[in-house]
């Protein structure tokens, strides 16, 4: 899995935590859907380690079966991942893609707080949930 920007680059306030993105079994958070689901989720954490709510999270790019992906969520709306959690549903099954999807944090004025983080997805029921943690660095 591609990992981009583990150190502050371009002056962004948030970077991905070491080891993120990672792929896990979606049944960990959605035991009822089994292999009939795939998604991307995570949370944002402040400088002092507290969950950050109210940031916009944009998911973009493309993947097989979807010409274009453009979704918006907000941190704090998926508390199963932490108080600053977010979640996107990608498809009703695991789908493999390689670096064609990205995720990015924005503030309330739509200014970017992180770089675009490109990631892979997998056609594997044990890897149908991509977890991405953002940590504030300044």
PDB file of C-alpha atoms in Angstrom:
ATOM      1  CA  UNK A   1       0.000   0.000   0.000  1.00  0.00           C
ATOM      2  CA  UNK A   2       1.349   3.416  -0.912  1.00  0.00           C
ATOM      3  CA  UNK A   3       2.114   5.716   1.991  1.00  0.00           C
ATOM      4  CA  UNK A   4       2.575   9.382   1.271  1.00  0.00           C
ATOM      5  CA  UNK A   5       3.541  12.303   3.535  1.00  0.00           C
ATOM      6  CA  UNK A   6       4.512  10.865   6.886  1.00  0.00           C
ATOM      7  CA  UNK A   7       6.424  14.087   7.541  1.00  0.00           C
ATOM      8  CA  UNK A   8       5.141  17.644   7.241  1.00  0.00           C
ATOM      9  CA  UNK A   9       5.337  18.653   3.608  1.00  0.00           C
ATOM     10  CA  UNK A  10       4.038  21.758   1.939  1.00  0.00           C
ATOM     11  CA  UNK A  11       3.157  23.293   5.272  1.00  0.00           C
ATOM     12  CA  UNK A  12       0.070  21.143   5.895  1.00  0.00           C
ATOM     13  CA  UNK A  13      -1.250  20.904   9.453  1.00  0.00           C
ATOM     14  CA  UNK A  14      -2.170  17.189   9.262  1.00  0.00           C
ATOM     15  CA  UNK A  15      -0.202  14.164   8.032  1.00  0.00           C
ATOM     16  CA  UNK A  16      -0.983  10.467   8.054  1.00  0.00           C
ATOM     17  CA  UNK A  17       0.064   8.498  11.087  1.00  0.00           C
ATOM     18  CA  UNK A  18       2.883   5.986  10.599  1.00  0.00           C
ATOM     19  CA  UNK A  19       1.404   2.706   9.336  1.00  0.00           C
ATOM     20  CA  UNK A  20      -1.548   4.480   7.759  1.00  0.00           C
ATOM     21  CA  UNK A  21      -3.267   3.763   5.388  1.00  0.00           C
ATOM     22  CA  UNK A  22      -3.838   0.159   6.382  1.00  0.00           C
ATOM     23  CA  UNK A  23      -6.339  -2.478   5.220  1.00  0.00           C
ATOM     24  CA  UNK A  24      -8.400  -4.505   7.705  1.00  0.00           C
ATOM     25  CA  UNK A  25     -11.456  -6.753   7.702  1.00  0.00           C
ATOM     26  CA  UNK A  26     -14.554  -4.527   7.544  1.00  0.00           C
ATOM     27  CA  UNK A  27     -16.384  -6.980   9.825  1.00  0.00           C
ATOM     28  CA  UNK A  28     -14.396  -5.401  12.670  1.00  0.00           C
ATOM     29  CA  UNK A  29     -16.751  -2.395  12.466  1.00  0.00           C
ATOM     30  CA  UNK A  30     -19.568  -3.857  10.325  1.00  0.00           C
ATOM     31  CA  UNK A  31     -20.082  -7.492  11.405  1.00  0.00           C
ATOM     32  CA  UNK A  32     -23.507  -7.573   9.734  1.00  0.00           C
ATOM     33  CA  UNK A  33     -22.318  -6.922   6.167  1.00  0.00           C
ATOM     34  CA  UNK A  34     -19.615  -9.573   5.803  1.00  0.00           C
ATOM     35  CA  UNK A  35     -18.047  -9.366   2.373  1.00  0.00           C
ATOM     36  CA  UNK A  36     -20.895  -7.282   0.916  1.00  0.00           C
ATOM     37  CA  UNK A  37     -19.244  -3.956   1.656  1.00  0.00           C
ATOM     38  CA  UNK A  38     -16.026  -1.964   1.237  1.00  0.00           C
ATOM     39  CA  UNK A  39     -15.087   1.386   2.652  1.00  0.00           C
ATOM     40  CA  UNK A  40     -12.569   3.927   3.867  1.00  0.00           C
ATOM     41  CA  UNK A  41     -12.575   5.272   7.419  1.00  0.00           C
ATOM     42  CA  UNK A  42     -10.395   6.801  10.096  1.00  0.00           C
ATOM     43  CA  UNK A  43     -10.123   9.821  12.322  1.00  0.00           C
ATOM     44  CA  UNK A  44      -8.290  13.090  12.900  1.00  0.00           C
ATOM     45  CA  UNK A  45      -6.295  13.748  16.074  1.00  0.00           C
ATOM     46  CA  UNK A  46      -5.040  17.107  17.372  1.00  0.00           C
ATOM     47  CA  UNK A  47      -1.552  18.062  18.555  1.00  0.00           C
ATOM     48  CA  UNK A  48      -2.489  17.102  22.121  1.00  0.00           C
ATOM     49  CA  UNK A  49      -3.913  13.725  21.047  1.00  0.00           C
ATOM     50  CA  UNK A  50      -7.598  14.649  21.220  1.00  0.00           C
ATOM     51  CA  UNK A  51     -10.089  13.792  18.502  1.00  0.00           C
ATOM     52  CA  UNK A  52     -10.871  16.621  16.080  1.00  0.00           C
ATOM     53  CA  UNK A  53     -14.497  17.052  15.012  1.00  0.00           C
ATOM     54  CA  UNK A  54     -15.897  19.264  12.260  1.00  0.00           C
ATOM     55  CA  UNK A  55     -13.234  18.947   9.563  1.00  0.00           C
ATOM     56  CA  UNK A  56     -14.271  18.094   6.021  1.00  0.00           C
ATOM     57  CA  UNK A  57     -12.895  14.893   4.514  1.00  0.00           C
ATOM     58  CA  UNK A  58     -12.964  14.586   0.724  1.00  0.00           C
ATOM     59  CA  UNK A  59     -12.661  11.248  -1.070  1.00  0.00           C
ATOM     60  CA  UNK A  60     -11.851  11.494  -4.764  1.00  0.00           C
ATOM     61  CA  UNK A  61     -10.446   9.664  -7.752  1.00  0.00           C
ATOM     62  CA  UNK A  62     -11.731   6.579  -9.532  1.00  0.00           C
ATOM     63  CA  UNK A  63     -11.968   2.826  -9.148  1.00  0.00           C
ATOM     64  CA  UNK A  64     -13.213  -0.087 -11.256  1.00  0.00           C
ATOM     65  CA  UNK A  65     -16.975   0.078 -11.652  1.00  0.00           C
ATOM     66  CA  UNK A  66     -17.060   3.790 -10.800  1.00  0.00           C
ATOM     67  CA  UNK A  67     -15.986   6.299 -13.399  1.00  0.00           C
ATOM     68  CA  UNK A  68     -15.530   8.985 -10.791  1.00  0.00           C
ATOM     69  CA  UNK A  69     -15.521   9.095  -6.995  1.00  0.00           C
ATOM     70  CA  UNK A  70     -16.236  12.425  -5.289  1.00  0.00           C
ATOM     71  CA  UNK A  71     -17.612  12.184  -1.746  1.00  0.00           C
ATOM     72  CA  UNK A  72     -17.564  14.441   1.269  1.00  0.00           C
ATOM     73  CA  UNK A  73     -17.777  13.533   4.969  1.00  0.00           C
ATOM     74  CA  UNK A  74     -17.025  15.276   8.246  1.00  0.00           C
ATOM     75  CA  UNK A  75     -14.870  14.188  11.151  1.00  0.00           C
ATOM     76  CA  UNK A  76     -16.926  13.292  14.207  1.00  0.00           C
ATOM     77  CA  UNK A  77     -19.814  11.676  12.306  1.00  0.00           C
ATOM     78  CA  UNK A  78     -18.530   8.081  12.600  1.00  0.00           C
ATOM     79  CA  UNK A  79     -17.752   7.693  16.331  1.00  0.00           C
ATOM     80  CA  UNK A  80     -17.104   3.952  16.005  1.00  0.00           C
ATOM     81  CA  UNK A  81     -13.624   4.991  14.752  1.00  0.00           C
ATOM     82  CA  UNK A  82     -13.090   7.518  17.560  1.00  0.00           C
ATOM     83  CA  UNK A  83     -14.688  10.850  18.456  1.00  0.00           C
ATOM     84  CA  UNK A  84     -13.082  12.411  15.348  1.00  0.00           C
ATOM     85  CA  UNK A  85     -14.093   9.497  13.116  1.00  0.00           C
ATOM     86  CA  UNK A  86     -15.248   9.529   9.507  1.00  0.00           C
ATOM     87  CA  UNK A  87     -16.377   6.827   7.082  1.00  0.00           C
ATOM     88  CA  UNK A  88     -17.106   6.409   3.376  1.00  0.00           C
ATOM     89  CA  UNK A  89     -18.806   3.448   1.718  1.00  0.00           C
ATOM     90  CA  UNK A  90     -17.006   2.572  -1.522  1.00  0.00           C
ATOM     91  CA  UNK A  91     -19.020  -0.360  -2.871  1.00  0.00           C
ATOM     92  CA  UNK A  92     -21.236  -3.318  -1.975  1.00  0.00           C
ATOM     93  CA  UNK A  93     -18.246  -5.663  -2.376  1.00  0.00           C
ATOM     94  CA  UNK A  94     -14.457  -5.504  -2.137  1.00  0.00           C
ATOM     95  CA  UNK A  95     -12.907  -3.900  -5.229  1.00  0.00           C
ATOM     96  CA  UNK A  96      -9.210  -3.719  -6.098  1.00  0.00           C
ATOM     97  CA  UNK A  97      -7.669  -0.402  -7.110  1.00  0.00           C
ATOM     98  CA  UNK A  98      -4.089   0.811  -7.132  1.00  0.00           C
ATOM     99  CA  UNK A  99      -3.398   4.429  -6.233  1.00  0.00           C
ATOM    100  CA  UNK A 100      -6.441   5.818  -8.053  1.00  0.00           C
ATOM    101  CA  UNK A 101      -8.333   6.938  -4.923  1.00  0.00           C
ATOM    102  CA  UNK A 102      -7.300   9.747  -2.583  1.00  0.00           C
ATOM    103  CA  UNK A 103      -8.463  11.350   0.625  1.00  0.00           C
ATOM    104  CA  UNK A 104      -7.792  14.870   1.939  1.00  0.00           C
ATOM    105  CA  UNK A 105      -8.712  16.972   5.001  1.00  0.00           C
ATOM    106  CA  UNK A 106     -10.142  20.504   4.705  1.00  0.00           C
ATOM    107  CA  UNK A 107     -11.141  23.149   7.230  1.00  0.00           C
ATOM    108  CA  UNK A 108     -14.509  24.915   7.395  1.00  0.00           C
ATOM    109  CA  UNK A 109     -13.302  27.498   4.840  1.00  0.00           C
ATOM    110  CA  UNK A 110     -12.459  24.672   2.390  1.00  0.00           C
ATOM    111  CA  UNK A 111      -8.706  25.220   2.776  1.00  0.00           C
ATOM    112  CA  UNK A 112      -6.617  22.024   2.620  1.00  0.00           C
ATOM    113  CA  UNK A 113      -5.231  20.797   5.953  1.00  0.00           C
ATOM    114  CA  UNK A 114      -3.471  17.758   4.467  1.00  0.00           C
ATOM    115  CA  UNK A 115      -2.014  16.673   1.189  1.00  0.00           C
ATOM    116  CA  UNK A 116      -3.973  14.247  -0.971  1.00  0.00           C
ATOM    117  CA  UNK A 117      -3.266  10.770   0.376  1.00  0.00           C
ATOM    118  CA  UNK A 118      -3.437   8.146  -2.392  1.00  0.00           C
ATOM    119  CA  UNK A 119      -4.190   4.584  -1.346  1.00  0.00           C
ATOM    120  CA  UNK A 120      -4.931   1.095  -2.655  1.00  0.00           C
ATOM    121  CA  UNK A 121      -8.041  -1.040  -2.160  1.00  0.00           C
ATOM    122  CA  UNK A 122      -8.263  -4.816  -2.368  1.00  0.00           C
ATOM    123  CA  UNK A 123     -10.572  -7.482  -3.745  1.00  0.00           C
ATOM    124  CA  UNK A 124     -10.300  -9.362  -0.445  1.00  0.00           C
ATOM    125  CA  UNK A 125     -12.908  -9.724   2.312  1.00  0.00           C
ATOM    126  CA  UNK A 126     -10.163  -9.581   4.941  1.00  0.00           C
ATOM    127  CA  UNK A 127      -8.946  -6.217   3.562  1.00  0.00           C
ATOM    128  CA  UNK A 128     -12.170  -4.429   2.589  1.00  0.00           C
ATOM    129  CA  UNK A 129     -11.836  -1.499   5.005  1.00  0.00           C
ATOM    130  CA  UNK A 130      -9.035   1.021   4.515  1.00  0.00           C
ATOM    131  CA  UNK A 131      -8.148   2.840   7.737  1.00  0.00           C
ATOM    132  CA  UNK A 132      -6.491   6.260   7.529  1.00  0.00           C
ATOM    133  CA  UNK A 133      -5.489   8.202  10.632  1.00  0.00           C
ATOM    134  CA  UNK A 134      -4.570  11.883  10.387  1.00  0.00           C
ATOM    135  CA  UNK A 135      -2.426  13.481  13.082  1.00  0.00           C
ATOM    136  CA  UNK A 136      -2.001  17.225  13.516  1.00  0.00           C
ATOM    137  CA  UNK A 137       1.649  18.274  13.358  1.00  0.00           C
ATOM    138  CA  UNK A 138       1.283  22.060  13.643  1.00  0.00           C
TER     139      UNK A 138
END
